mmCIF file of C-alpha atoms in Angstrom:
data_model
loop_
_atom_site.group_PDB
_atom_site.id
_atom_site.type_symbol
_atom_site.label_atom_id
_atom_site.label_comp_id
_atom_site.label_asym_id
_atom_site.label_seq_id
_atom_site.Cartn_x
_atom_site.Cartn_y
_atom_site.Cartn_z
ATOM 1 C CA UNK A 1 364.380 -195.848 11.596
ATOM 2 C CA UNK A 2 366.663 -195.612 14.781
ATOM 3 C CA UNK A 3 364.733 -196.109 17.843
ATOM 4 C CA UNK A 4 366.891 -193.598 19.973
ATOM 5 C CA UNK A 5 365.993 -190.968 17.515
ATOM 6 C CA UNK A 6 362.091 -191.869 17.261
ATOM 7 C CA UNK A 7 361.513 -191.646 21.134
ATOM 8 C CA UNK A 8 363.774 -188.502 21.319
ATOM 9 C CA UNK A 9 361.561 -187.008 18.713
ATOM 10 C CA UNK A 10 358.828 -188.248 20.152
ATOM 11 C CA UNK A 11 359.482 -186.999 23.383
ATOM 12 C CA UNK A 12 360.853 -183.345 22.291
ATOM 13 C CA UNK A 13 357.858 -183.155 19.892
ATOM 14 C CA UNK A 14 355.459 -183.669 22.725
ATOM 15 C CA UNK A 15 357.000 -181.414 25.387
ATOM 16 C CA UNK A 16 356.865 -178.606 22.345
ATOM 17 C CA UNK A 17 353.650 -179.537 21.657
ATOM 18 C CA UNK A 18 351.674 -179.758 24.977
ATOM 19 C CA UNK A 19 353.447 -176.303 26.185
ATOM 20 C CA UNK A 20 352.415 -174.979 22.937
ATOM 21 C CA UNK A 21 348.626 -175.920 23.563
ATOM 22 C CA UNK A 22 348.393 -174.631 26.976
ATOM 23 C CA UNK A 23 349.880 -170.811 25.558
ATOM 24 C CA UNK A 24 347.527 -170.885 22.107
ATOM 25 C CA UNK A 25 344.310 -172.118 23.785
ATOM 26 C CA UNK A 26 344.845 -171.827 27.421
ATOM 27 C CA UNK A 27 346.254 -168.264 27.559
ATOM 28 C CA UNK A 28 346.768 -166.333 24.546
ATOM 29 C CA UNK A 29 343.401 -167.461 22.367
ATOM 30 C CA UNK A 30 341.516 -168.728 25.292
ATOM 31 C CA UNK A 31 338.733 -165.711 25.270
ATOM 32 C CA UNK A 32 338.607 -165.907 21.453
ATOM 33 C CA UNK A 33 337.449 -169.731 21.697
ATOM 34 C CA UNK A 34 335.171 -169.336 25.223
ATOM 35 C CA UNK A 35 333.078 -166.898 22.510
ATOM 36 C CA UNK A 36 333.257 -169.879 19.642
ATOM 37 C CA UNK A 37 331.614 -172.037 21.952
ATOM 38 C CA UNK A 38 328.423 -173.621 19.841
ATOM 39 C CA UNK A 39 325.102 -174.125 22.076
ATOM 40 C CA UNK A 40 325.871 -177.351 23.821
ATOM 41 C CA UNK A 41 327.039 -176.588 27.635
ATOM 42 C CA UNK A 42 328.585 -178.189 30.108
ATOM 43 C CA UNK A 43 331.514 -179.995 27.880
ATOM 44 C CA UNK A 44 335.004 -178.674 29.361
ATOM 45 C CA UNK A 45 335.990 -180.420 32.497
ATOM 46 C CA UNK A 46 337.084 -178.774 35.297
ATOM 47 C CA UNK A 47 340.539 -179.803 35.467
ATOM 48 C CA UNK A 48 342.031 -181.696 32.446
ATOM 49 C CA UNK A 49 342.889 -185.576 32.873
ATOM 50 C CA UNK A 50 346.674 -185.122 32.618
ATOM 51 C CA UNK A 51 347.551 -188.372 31.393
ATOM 52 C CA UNK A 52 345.082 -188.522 28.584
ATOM 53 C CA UNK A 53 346.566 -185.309 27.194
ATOM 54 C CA UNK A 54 349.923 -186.246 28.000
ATOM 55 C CA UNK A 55 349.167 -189.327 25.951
ATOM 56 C CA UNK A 56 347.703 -187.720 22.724
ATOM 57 C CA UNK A 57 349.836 -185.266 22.409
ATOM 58 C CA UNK A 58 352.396 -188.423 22.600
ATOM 59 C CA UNK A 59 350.920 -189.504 19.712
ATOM 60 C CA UNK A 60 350.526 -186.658 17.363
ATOM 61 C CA UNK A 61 354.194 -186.073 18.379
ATOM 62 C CA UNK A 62 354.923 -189.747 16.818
ATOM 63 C CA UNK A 63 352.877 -189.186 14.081
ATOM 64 C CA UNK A 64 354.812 -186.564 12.843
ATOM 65 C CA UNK A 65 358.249 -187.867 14.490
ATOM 66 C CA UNK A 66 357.420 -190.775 11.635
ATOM 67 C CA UNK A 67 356.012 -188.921 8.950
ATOM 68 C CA UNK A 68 359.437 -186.591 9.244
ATOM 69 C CA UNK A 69 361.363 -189.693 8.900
ATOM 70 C CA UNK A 70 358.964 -190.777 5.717
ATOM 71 C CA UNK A 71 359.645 -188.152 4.077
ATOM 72 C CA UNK A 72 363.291 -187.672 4.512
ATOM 73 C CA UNK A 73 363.110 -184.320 6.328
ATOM 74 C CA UNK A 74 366.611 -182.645 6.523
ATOM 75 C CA UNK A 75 366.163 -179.558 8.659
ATOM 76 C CA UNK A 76 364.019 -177.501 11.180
ATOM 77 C CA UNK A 77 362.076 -176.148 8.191
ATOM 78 C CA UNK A 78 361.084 -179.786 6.623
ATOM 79 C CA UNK A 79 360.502 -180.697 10.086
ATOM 80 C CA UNK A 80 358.201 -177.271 10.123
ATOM 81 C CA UNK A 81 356.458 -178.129 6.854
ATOM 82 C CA UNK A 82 355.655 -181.543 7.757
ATOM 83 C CA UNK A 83 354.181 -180.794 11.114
ATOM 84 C CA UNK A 84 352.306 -177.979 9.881
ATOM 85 C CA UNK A 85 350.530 -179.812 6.908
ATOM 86 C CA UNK A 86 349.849 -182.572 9.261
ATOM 87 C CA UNK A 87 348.380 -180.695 12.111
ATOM 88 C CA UNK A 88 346.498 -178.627 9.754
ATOM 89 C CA UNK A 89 344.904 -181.341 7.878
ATOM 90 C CA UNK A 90 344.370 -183.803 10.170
ATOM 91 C CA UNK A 91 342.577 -180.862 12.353
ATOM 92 C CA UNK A 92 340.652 -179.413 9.758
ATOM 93 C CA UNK A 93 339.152 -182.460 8.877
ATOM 94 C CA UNK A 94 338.412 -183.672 12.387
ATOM 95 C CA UNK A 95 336.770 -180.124 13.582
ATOM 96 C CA UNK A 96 334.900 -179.936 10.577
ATOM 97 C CA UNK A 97 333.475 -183.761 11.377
ATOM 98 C CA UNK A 98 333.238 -182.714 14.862
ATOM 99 C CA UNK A 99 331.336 -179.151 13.447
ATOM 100 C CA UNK A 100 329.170 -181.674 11.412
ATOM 101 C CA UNK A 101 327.443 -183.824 13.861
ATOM 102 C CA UNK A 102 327.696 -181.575 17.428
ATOM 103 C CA UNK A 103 327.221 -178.424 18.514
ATOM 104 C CA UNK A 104 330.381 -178.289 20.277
ATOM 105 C CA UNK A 105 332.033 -175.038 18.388
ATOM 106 C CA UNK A 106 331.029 -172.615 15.434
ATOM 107 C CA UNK A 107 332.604 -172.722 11.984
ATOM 108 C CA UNK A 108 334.843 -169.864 13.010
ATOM 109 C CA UNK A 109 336.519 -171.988 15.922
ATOM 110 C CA UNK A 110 336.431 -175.209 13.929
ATOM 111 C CA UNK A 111 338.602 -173.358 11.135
ATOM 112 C CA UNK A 112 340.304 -171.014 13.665
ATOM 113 C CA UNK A 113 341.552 -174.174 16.050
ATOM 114 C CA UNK A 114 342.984 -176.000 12.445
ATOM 115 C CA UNK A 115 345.237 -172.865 11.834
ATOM 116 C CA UNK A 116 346.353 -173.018 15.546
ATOM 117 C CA UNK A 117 346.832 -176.609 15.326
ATOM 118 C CA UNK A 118 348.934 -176.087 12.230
ATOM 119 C CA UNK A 119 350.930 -173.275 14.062
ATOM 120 C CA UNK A 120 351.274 -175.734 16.774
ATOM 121 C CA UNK A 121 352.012 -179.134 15.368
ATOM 122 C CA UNK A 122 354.635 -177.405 12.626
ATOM 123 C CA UNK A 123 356.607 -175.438 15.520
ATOM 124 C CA UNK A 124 356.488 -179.429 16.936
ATOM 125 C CA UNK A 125 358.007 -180.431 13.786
ATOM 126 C CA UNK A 126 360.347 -178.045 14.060
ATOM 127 C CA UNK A 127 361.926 -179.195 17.353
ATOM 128 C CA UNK A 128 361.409 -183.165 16.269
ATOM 129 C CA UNK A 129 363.617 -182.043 13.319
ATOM 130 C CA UNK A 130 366.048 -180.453 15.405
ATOM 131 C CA UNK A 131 366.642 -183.079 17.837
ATOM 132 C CA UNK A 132 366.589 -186.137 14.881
ATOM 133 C CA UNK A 133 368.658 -184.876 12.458
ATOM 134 C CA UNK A 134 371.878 -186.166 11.255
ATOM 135 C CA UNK A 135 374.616 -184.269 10.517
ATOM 136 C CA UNK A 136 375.089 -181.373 13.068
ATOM 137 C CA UNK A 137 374.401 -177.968 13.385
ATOM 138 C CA UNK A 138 374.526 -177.600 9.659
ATOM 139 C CA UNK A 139 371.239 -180.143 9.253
ATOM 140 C CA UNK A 140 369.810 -177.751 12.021
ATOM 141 C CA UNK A 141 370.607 -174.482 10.761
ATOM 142 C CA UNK A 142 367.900 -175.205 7.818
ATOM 143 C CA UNK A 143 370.520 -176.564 5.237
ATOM 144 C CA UNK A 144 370.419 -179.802 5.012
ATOM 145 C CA UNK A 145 373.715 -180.393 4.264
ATOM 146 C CA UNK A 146 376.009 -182.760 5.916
ATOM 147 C CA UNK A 147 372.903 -185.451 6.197
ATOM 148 C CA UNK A 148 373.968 -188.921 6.546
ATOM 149 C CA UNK A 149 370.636 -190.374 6.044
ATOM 150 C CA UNK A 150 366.885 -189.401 6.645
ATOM 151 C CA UNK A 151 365.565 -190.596 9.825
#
């Protein structure tokens, strides 16, 4: 794997991502998860510690910048795919852990923020693929034709 092309990814992916999460859960779903809220109080922190959100979403955005590159994704809508099955398993299975042990969220947000996450992390994808793959505008475009190589 190139490095150029796994910190460009990387980079895009994250921008895409982070903006993403601030519009799902900051503006457009926020009222819809303040009501999921389990018993527990006092959790969300005043004002987020930019750097450690910066920094995970970093590394979700590599995750998938890599896993893209695994599997030999060839256009926006591999890069899509990838990200979405991802985001939507790797959530699921952590808010459902999460749902299991604290009373942080109900079952409604723990399966709600998975479908976000997969909304979010495959539109990621998405723009990882665009920016990583070889070929041009044809590779882009959803075709996959024209590809020199996988990343």
């Amino acid at each position: 794997m190139d490095t150029k092309r796994l910190v460009t990814g990387t980079v895009v992916g994250g921008i895409a991502m982070y903006a993403l999460g601030y519009l799902f859960w900051g503006v457009i779903l926020a009222n819809f998860f303040e009501g999921q809220a389990g018993s527990a109080t006092g959790l969300p922190r005043d004002a987020e510690i930019l750097w450690a959100g910066v920094a995970g979403t970093l590394s979700i955005a590599l995750l998938v910048t890599l896993a893209i590159g695994w599997t030999g994704g060839s256009s926006v809508m591999d890069g899509f795919k990838t990200g979405a099955t991802l985001g939507f398993l790797f959530w699921l299975g952590a808010d459902l852990l999460i749902y299991a042990n604290f009373n942080f969220s109900t079952l409604t947000g723990s399966v709600a923020d998975a479908f976000v996450e997969m909304i979010r992390t495959g539109l990621g994808g998405a723009a990882i693929a665009a920016v990583t793959a070889r070929g041009g505008a044809g590779a882009v475009a959803g075709g996959g034709e024209g590809m020199a190589a996988p990343l």
